[in-house]
Amino acid sequence: MQGYADVAPGLDALAANGWRLVAFSNSPLAGLSAQLQGAALFDKYDAVVSVEGPRVYKPARVTYEHALSEVGAAPSDSIMVACHGAPQPNESLVTVR
């Protein structure tokens, strides 16, 4: 699956402004990684994180705590941008400054 044309430039702009980019998903890590690679976006991210660690789905708080722990980030230094279409699983972008 290809990403929309504005995704790569948007990720590049965030990175150029000092944001670390983290793909964070309810999907299994292998599937998420494959999707990002198929969309030629995998290399845009500093980390790829799944809820496989806590074995609980978003929006449970522990999943976000897990993602932040995985990348060594504090909540106060992080924002989340989500893109999802119900009833699809949430796919999120966590950015860390």
Backbone as numpy.savetxt, mean C-alpha at the origin, in Angstrom:
# Nx Ny Nz CAx CAy CAz Cx Cy Cz
-2.96 -6.68 -15.18 -3.80 -5.51 -15.18 -2.91 -4.26 -15.18
-3.17 -3.37 -16.07 -2.41 -2.11 -16.15 -3.02 -1.07 -15.22
-2.14 -0.25 -14.66 -2.60 0.85 -13.82 -3.09 2.00 -14.70
-3.87 2.88 -14.15 -4.29 4.07 -14.88 -3.06 4.90 -15.21
-3.14 5.66 -16.28 -1.98 6.42 -16.79 -1.42 7.41 -15.78
-2.23 7.91 -14.87 -1.75 8.91 -13.93 -1.16 8.32 -12.64
-1.21 6.99 -12.48 -0.74 6.38 -11.24 0.77 6.50 -11.09
1.53 6.05 -12.08 3.01 6.09 -11.96 3.51 7.52 -11.75
3.05 8.50 -12.55 3.52 9.87 -12.29 3.10 10.39 -10.91
1.94 9.99 -10.44 1.50 10.41 -9.11 2.38 9.82 -8.02
2.72 8.54 -8.16 3.62 7.92 -7.19 5.00 8.55 -7.25
5.47 8.84 -8.46 6.77 9.50 -8.61 6.77 10.87 -7.93
5.68 11.61 -8.07 5.59 12.94 -7.45 5.60 12.84 -5.93
4.89 11.86 -5.38 4.91 11.67 -3.93 6.32 11.34 -3.46
6.98 10.42 -4.15 8.35 10.03 -3.77 9.31 11.21 -3.88
9.15 12.01 -4.92 10.03 13.17 -5.13 9.85 14.21 -4.02
8.70 14.18 -3.36 8.43 15.11 -2.27 8.70 14.51 -0.90
9.45 13.42 -0.87 9.90 12.87 0.40 9.05 11.79 1.02
8.02 11.33 0.34 7.16 10.29 0.90 7.72 8.92 0.57
7.74 8.03 1.57 8.00 6.61 1.32 6.66 5.99 0.99
6.63 5.17 -0.03 5.37 4.59 -0.48 5.29 3.12 -0.09
4.15 2.77 0.51 3.93 1.41 0.96 2.58 0.93 0.44
2.60 -0.14 -0.35 1.35 -0.76 -0.78 0.90 -1.68 0.35
-0.34 -1.55 0.78 -0.85 -2.31 1.92 -2.22 -2.85 1.56
-2.39 -4.16 1.70 -3.61 -4.78 1.19 -4.12 -5.91 2.06
-5.42 -6.18 1.92 -6.03 -7.38 2.48 -5.66 -8.61 1.66
-5.17 -8.41 0.47 -4.80 -9.51 -0.41 -3.55 -10.22 0.10
-3.37 -11.49 -0.24 -2.12 -12.17 0.10 -0.94 -11.44 -0.53
0.20 -11.46 0.15 1.38 -10.75 -0.32 1.78 -11.16 -1.73
1.75 -12.43 -2.03 2.14 -12.91 -3.36 1.21 -12.34 -4.43
-0.08 -12.31 -4.16 -1.04 -11.78 -5.12 -0.89 -10.28 -5.32
-0.70 -9.56 -4.22 -0.50 -8.12 -4.30 0.76 -7.80 -5.09
1.83 -8.50 -4.79 3.09 -8.27 -5.50 2.93 -8.54 -6.99
2.24 -9.62 -7.32 2.01 -9.96 -8.73 1.18 -8.88 -9.43
0.16 -8.37 -8.75 -0.66 -7.31 -9.33 0.17 -6.06 -9.60
0.98 -5.68 -8.64 1.81 -4.48 -8.80 2.85 -4.68 -9.91
3.43 -5.87 -9.98 4.39 -6.15 -11.05 3.71 -6.14 -12.41
2.52 -6.72 -12.49 1.76 -6.73 -13.74 1.38 -5.34 -14.21
1.19 -4.44 -13.27 0.84 -3.06 -13.60 2.08 -2.18 -13.76
3.27 -2.79 -13.69 4.55 -2.07 -13.78 4.66 -1.00 -12.69
4.15 -1.31 -11.50 4.18 -0.35 -10.39 4.96 -0.86 -9.18
5.33 -2.13 -9.16 5.98 -2.72 -8.00 7.20 -1.92 -7.55
8.02 -1.51 -8.50 9.26 -0.79 -8.17 9.02 0.64 -7.69
7.80 1.11 -7.76 7.47 2.45 -7.27 7.34 2.48 -5.74
7.18 1.30 -5.13 6.93 1.22 -3.70 8.20 0.87 -2.94
8.33 1.45 -1.76 9.44 1.15 -0.87 9.20 -0.14 -0.10
7.94 -0.50 0.07 7.57 -1.73 0.77 6.19 -2.17 0.30
5.97 -3.46 0.41 4.66 -4.05 0.10 4.28 -4.89 1.32
3.12 -4.60 1.90 2.70 -5.22 3.16 1.30 -5.79 3.01
1.09 -6.93 3.61 -0.21 -7.60 3.58 -0.71 -7.80 5.01
-1.99 -8.10 5.13 -2.56 -8.42 6.45 -2.28 -9.87 6.84
-1.46 -10.56 6.07 -1.13 -11.95 6.41 -0.47 -12.05 7.78
0.27 -11.02 8.18 0.92 -11.04 9.49 -0.07 -11.15 10.63
-0.96 -10.17 10.78 -1.91 -10.24 11.90 -3.08 -11.20 11.64
-3.28 -11.62 10.39 -4.37 -12.54 10.03 -5.74 -11.99 10.39
-5.88 -10.71 10.24 -7.14 -10.00 10.45 -7.26 -9.02 9.30
-8.47 -8.81 8.79 -8.66 -7.92 7.66 -8.88 -6.47 8.07
-8.45 -5.56 7.18 -8.79 -4.16 7.35 -10.31 -4.07 7.31
-10.89 -3.22 8.06 -10.32 -2.05 8.73 -9.96 -2.27 10.20
-9.68 -3.49 10.63 -9.29 -3.69 12.02 -8.03 -2.89 12.34
-8.04 -2.23 13.46 -6.93 -1.35 13.86 -5.58 -2.08 13.85
-5.57 -3.32 14.28 -4.32 -4.07 14.37 -3.64 -4.21 13.00
-4.41 -4.19 11.93 -3.79 -4.30 10.60 -2.96 -3.06 10.28
-3.47 -1.90 10.63 -2.73 -0.66 10.37 -1.51 -0.57 11.29
-1.67 -1.02 12.54 -0.53 -1.05 13.45 0.55 -1.99 12.90
0.13 -3.10 12.32 1.06 -4.05 11.70 1.81 -3.39 10.54
1.10 -2.71 9.67 1.74 -2.06 8.51 2.75 -1.02 8.97
2.38 -0.22 9.94 3.29 0.80 10.45 4.52 0.17 11.09
4.32 -0.91 11.83 5.44 -1.61 12.45 6.38 -2.20 11.40
5.81 -2.75 10.34 6.61 -3.36 9.28 7.55 -2.36 8.62
7.13 -1.11 8.53 7.97 -0.10 7.87 8.62 0.86 8.86
8.43 0.62 10.15 9.06 1.46 11.16 8.57 2.89 11.16
7.27 3.06 11.02 6.69 4.41 10.94 5.73 4.67 12.09
5.67 5.92 12.48 4.70 6.35 13.50 3.42 6.81 12.81
2.27 6.60 13.43 1.03 7.07 12.84 1.04 8.57 12.54
1.70 9.35 13.38 1.72 10.80 13.19 2.53 11.22 11.96
3.33 10.33 11.43 4.13 10.61 10.24 3.58 9.94 8.99
2.36 9.44 9.07 1.81 8.62 8.00 0.43 9.10 7.57
0.14 8.86 6.31 -1.22 9.07 5.80 -1.61 7.83 5.00
-2.90 7.63 4.83 -3.36 6.52 4.02 -4.26 7.05 2.92
-4.03 6.55 1.73 -4.89 6.85 0.59 -5.44 5.51 0.14
-6.74 5.37 0.05 -7.34 4.09 -0.31 -8.06 4.20 -1.64
-8.01 3.11 -2.36 -8.81 3.03 -3.59 -9.44 1.65 -3.61
-10.74 1.62 -3.65 -11.45 0.35 -3.69 -12.85 0.57 -4.20
-13.39 -0.46 -4.80 -14.76 -0.44 -5.27 -15.51 -1.58 -4.62
-16.51 -1.28 -3.85 -17.27 -2.33 -3.20 -17.83 -3.27 -4.27
-17.85 -4.53 -4.08 -17.44 -5.25 -2.89 -16.02 -5.79 -2.95
-15.15 -5.16 -3.71 -13.77 -5.60 -3.82 -13.02 -5.37 -2.52
-11.99 -6.21 -2.24 -11.18 -5.99 -1.02 -10.48 -4.64 -1.09
-10.28 -4.03 0.03 -9.58 -2.74 0.07 -8.15 -2.89 -0.41
-7.70 -1.97 -1.22 -6.31 -1.85 -1.64 -5.90 -0.47 -1.21
-4.87 -0.38 -0.42 -4.50 0.90 0.16 -3.06 1.26 -0.12
-2.83 2.52 -0.11 -1.48 3.07 -0.22 -1.20 3.80 1.09
-0.22 3.36 1.79 0.20 4.04 3.00 1.48 4.79 2.64
1.50 6.07 2.90 2.71 6.85 2.62 3.28 7.34 3.93
4.58 7.34 3.99 5.27 7.71 5.22 6.31 8.76 4.92
6.28 9.86 5.64 7.28 10.91 5.44 8.42 10.69 6.39
